[in-house]
Coordinates of C-alpha atoms in Angstrom, one line a residue:
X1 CA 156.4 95.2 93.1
X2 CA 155.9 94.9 96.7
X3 CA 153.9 97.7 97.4
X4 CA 151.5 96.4 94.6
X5 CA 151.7 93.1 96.3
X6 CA 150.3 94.6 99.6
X7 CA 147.7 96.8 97.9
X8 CA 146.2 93.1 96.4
X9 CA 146.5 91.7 100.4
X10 CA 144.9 94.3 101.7
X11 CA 142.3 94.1 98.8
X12 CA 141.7 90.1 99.5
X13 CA 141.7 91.1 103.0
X14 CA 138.7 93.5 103.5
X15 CA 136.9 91.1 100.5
X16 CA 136.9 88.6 103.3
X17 CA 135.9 90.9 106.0
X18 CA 133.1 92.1 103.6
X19 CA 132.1 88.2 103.9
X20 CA 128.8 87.1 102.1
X21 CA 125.7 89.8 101.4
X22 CA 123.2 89.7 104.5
X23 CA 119.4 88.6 104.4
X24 CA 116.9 90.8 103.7
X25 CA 114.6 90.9 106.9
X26 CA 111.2 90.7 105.8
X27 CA 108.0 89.9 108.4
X28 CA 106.8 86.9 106.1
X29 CA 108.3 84.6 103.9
X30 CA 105.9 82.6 102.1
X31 CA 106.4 79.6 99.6
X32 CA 103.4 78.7 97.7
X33 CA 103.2 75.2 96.7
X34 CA 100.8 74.2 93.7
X35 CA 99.6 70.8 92.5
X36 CA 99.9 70.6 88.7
X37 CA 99.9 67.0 88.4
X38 CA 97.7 65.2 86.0
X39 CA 94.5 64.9 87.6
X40 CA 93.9 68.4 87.0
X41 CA 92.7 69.4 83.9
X42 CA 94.2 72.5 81.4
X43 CA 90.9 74.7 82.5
X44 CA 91.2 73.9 85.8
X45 CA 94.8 74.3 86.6
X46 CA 94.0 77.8 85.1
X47 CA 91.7 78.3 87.7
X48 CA 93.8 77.4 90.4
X49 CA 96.4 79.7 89.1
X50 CA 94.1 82.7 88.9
X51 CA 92.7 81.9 91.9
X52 CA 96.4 82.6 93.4
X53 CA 96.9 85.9 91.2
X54 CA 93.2 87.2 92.3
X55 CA 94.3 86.8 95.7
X56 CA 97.2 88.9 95.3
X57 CA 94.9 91.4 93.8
X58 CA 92.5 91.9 96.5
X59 CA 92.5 95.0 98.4
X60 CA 92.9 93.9 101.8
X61 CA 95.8 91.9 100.9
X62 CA 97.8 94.7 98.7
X63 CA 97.0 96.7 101.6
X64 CA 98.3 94.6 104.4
X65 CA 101.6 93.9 102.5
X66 CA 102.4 97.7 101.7
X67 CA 101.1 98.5 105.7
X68 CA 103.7 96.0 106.6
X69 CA 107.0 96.5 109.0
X70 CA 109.3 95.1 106.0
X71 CA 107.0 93.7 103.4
X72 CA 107.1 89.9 102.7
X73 CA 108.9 87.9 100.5
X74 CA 107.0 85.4 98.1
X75 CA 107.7 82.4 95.7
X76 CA 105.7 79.8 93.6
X77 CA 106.7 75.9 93.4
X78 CA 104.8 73.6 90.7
X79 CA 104.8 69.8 92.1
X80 CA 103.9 66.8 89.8
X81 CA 105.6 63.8 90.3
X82 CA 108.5 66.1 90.8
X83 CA 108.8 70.0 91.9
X84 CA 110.3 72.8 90.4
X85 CA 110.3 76.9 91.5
X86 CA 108.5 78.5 88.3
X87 CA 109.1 82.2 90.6
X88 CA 111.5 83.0 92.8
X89 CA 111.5 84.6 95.7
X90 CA 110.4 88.1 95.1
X91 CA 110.2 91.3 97.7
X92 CA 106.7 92.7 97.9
X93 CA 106.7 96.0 99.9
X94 CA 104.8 98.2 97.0
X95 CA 101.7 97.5 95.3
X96 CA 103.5 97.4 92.0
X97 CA 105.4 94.7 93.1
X98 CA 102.1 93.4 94.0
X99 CA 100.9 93.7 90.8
X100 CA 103.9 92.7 89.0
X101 CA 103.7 89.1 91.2
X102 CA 100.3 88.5 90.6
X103 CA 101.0 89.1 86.4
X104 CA 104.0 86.6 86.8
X105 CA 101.3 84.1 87.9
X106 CA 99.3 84.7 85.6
X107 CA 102.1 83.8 83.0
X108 CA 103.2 80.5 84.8
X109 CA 103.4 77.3 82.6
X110 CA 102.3 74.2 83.8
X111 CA 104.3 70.8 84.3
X112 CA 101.9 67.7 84.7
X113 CA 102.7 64.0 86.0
X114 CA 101.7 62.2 89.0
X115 CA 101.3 63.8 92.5
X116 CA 104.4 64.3 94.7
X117 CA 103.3 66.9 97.9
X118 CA 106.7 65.4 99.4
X119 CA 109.0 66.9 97.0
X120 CA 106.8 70.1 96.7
X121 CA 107.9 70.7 100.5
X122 CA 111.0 69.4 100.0
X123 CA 112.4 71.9 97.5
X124 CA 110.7 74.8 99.2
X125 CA 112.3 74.3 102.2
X126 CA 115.6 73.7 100.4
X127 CA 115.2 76.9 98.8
X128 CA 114.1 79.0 102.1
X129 CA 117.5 77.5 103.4
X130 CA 119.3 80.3 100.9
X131 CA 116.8 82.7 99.2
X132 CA 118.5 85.6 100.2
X133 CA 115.5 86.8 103.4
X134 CA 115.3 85.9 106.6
X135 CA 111.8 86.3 108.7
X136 CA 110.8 84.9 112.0
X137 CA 107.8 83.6 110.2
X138 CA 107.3 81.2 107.4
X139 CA 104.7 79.7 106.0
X140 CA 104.5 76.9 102.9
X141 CA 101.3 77.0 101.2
X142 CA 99.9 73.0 100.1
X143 CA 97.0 73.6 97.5
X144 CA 96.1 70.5 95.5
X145 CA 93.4 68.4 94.6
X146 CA 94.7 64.7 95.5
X147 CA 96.7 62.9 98.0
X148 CA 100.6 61.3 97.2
X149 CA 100.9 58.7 95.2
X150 CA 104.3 59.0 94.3
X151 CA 107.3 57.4 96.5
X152 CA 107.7 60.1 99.3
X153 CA 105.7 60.8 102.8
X154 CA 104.3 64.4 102.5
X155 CA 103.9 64.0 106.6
X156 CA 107.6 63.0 106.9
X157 CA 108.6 66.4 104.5
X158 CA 105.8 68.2 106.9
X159 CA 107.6 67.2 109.9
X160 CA 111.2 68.1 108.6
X161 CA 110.0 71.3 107.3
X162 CA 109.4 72.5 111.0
X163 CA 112.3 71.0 112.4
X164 CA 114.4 72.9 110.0
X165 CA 112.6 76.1 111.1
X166 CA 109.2 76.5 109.2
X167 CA 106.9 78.6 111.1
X168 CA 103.8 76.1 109.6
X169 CA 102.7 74.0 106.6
X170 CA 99.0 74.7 105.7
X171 CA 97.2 73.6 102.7
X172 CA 93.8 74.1 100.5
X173 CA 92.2 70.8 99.6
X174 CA 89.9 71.1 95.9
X175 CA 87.6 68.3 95.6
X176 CA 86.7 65.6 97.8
X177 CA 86.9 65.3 101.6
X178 CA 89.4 62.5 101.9
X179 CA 91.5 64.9 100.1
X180 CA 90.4 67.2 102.8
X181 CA 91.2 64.5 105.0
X182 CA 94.9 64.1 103.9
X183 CA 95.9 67.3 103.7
X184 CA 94.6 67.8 107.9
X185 CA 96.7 64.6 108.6
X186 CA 99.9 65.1 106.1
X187 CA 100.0 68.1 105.1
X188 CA 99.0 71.0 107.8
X189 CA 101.8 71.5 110.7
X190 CA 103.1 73.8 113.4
X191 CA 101.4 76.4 115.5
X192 CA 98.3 78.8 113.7
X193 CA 98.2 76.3 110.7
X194 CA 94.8 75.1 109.1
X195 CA 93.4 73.2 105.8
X196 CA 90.9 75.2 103.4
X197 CA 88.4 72.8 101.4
X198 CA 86.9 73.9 98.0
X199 CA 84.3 71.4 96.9
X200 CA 85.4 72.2 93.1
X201 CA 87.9 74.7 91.2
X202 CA 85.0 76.8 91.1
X203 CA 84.7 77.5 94.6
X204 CA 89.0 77.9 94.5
X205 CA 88.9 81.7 94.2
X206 CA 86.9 82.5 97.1
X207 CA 89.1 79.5 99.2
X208 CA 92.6 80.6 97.9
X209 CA 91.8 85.0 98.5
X210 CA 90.5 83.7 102.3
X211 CA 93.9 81.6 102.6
X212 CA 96.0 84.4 101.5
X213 CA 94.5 87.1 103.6
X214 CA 94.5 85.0 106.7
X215 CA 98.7 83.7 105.4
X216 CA 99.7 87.7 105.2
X217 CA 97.5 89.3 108.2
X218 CA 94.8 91.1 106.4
X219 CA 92.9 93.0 109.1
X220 CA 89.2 91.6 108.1
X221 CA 90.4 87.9 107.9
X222 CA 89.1 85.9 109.9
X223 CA 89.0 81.7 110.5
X224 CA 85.4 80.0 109.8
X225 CA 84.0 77.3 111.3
X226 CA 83.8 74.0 109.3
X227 CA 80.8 73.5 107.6
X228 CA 78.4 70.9 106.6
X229 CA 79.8 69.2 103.4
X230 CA 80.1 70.6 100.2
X231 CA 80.8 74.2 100.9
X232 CA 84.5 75.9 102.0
X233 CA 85.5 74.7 105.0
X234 CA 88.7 75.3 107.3
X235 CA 90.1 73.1 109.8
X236 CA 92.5 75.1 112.7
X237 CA 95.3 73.6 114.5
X238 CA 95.6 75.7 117.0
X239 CA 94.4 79.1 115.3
X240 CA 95.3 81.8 116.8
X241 CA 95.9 85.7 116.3
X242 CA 96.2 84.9 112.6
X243 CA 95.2 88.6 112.1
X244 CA 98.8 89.5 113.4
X245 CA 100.7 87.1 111.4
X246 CA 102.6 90.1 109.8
X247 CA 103.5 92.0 113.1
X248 CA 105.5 89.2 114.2
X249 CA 109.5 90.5 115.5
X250 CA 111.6 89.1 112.4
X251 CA 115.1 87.7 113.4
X252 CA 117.8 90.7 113.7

């Protein structure tokens, strides 16, 4: 009985020793954020979600993920006039698993509501707190096509976002420019982030694969400068060496 008794100790013992499983380092964790709220139509929220899964699609970006020190690690959050994670986090250091996150996109259903960019932040920074990776640089990707109007302060969840470690908050505005407008002052935070403008879901694709390449470091990505109205604009905060995004030294 009592050398069974010890074997169980010593069993409890090194269980605790073994402690909880570490992070996966990874050089990017990005949390893509996407309005499904009720201003946007069935056709055009299928737009916006192709738009996403195109991106993941284009050469330059399958090729700067597999070229990668560690790959990156990728999730999608629908917000309405709440949020919920429709993918979870998902290594991508292959272009299969390239491919196979771009086909989950593609098969994402839609929730609908008002519009709540507050609580879209808010759970994906409460998710980054435990998602199982760890990278010196994070990014939370805003796309949506009006401004709160839901109780909440998307600038507020901005600004708590990078005090709890966020790398920076930038966003993709569809549709007019004070939508542009908010998503400059509420939205976009921290060092190297910017606002995209699409003038309509048609001009999403092209908007969203330049977001996407610039977010993961695709060598031939490059900022624009804002344009006259009515065609893609971006707006930097402080852009700079986008292009090495990926090469960043992820926390030991």
């Amino acid at each position: 009985m009592q050398r069974r008794l010890l074997a169980a100790l010593a069993g409890l013992a090194l269980l605790g020793l073994a402690g909880p499983a570490k992070a996966i380092t990874v050089d990017l964790q990005l949390s893509l954020v996407v309005d499904s709220s009720g201003s946007i139509s069935t056709d055009e929220f299928s737009q916006q979600i192709n738009g996403y899964a195109d991106a993941f699609r284009q050469a330059a970006v399958i090729d700067s993920i597999v070229n990668s020190d560690s790959g990156i690690a990728v999730n999608t959050i629908l917000f309405a006039s709440s949020a919920s994670e429709v993918i979870p986090f998902t290594l991508l250091q292959s272009e299969q698993n390239v491919s196979d996150f771009a086909n989950a996109l593609d098969g994402i259903t839609r929730t609908t509501g008002r519009t709540n960019i507050a609580a879209g932040i808010d759970l994906a920074v409460d998710i980054l707190d435990d998602n199982g990776f760890d990278s010196s640089n994070v990014i939370i990707d805003v796309s949506g096509d009006g401004v709160q109007n839901e109780p909440g302060d998307p600038a507020l969840s901005r600004d708590a976002a990078l005090t709890a470690g966020v790398s920076r908050v930038n966003g993709i505005a569809i549709g007019i420019d004070s939508v542009f407008d908010f998503y400059v002052a509420n939205v976009a935070g921290g060092p190297d982030s910017f606002v995209l403008q699409a003038e309509s879901f048609d001009e999403f694709d092209s908007a969203i694969a330049n977001k996407i390449q610039l977010e993961v470091g695709a060598p031939n990505a490059t900022p624009q400068p804002v344009p006259a109205p009515g065609a893609i604009g971006l707006v930097g905060i402080g852009i700079i060496a986008l292009g090495c995004l990926l090469r960043r030294r992820s926390n030991a």
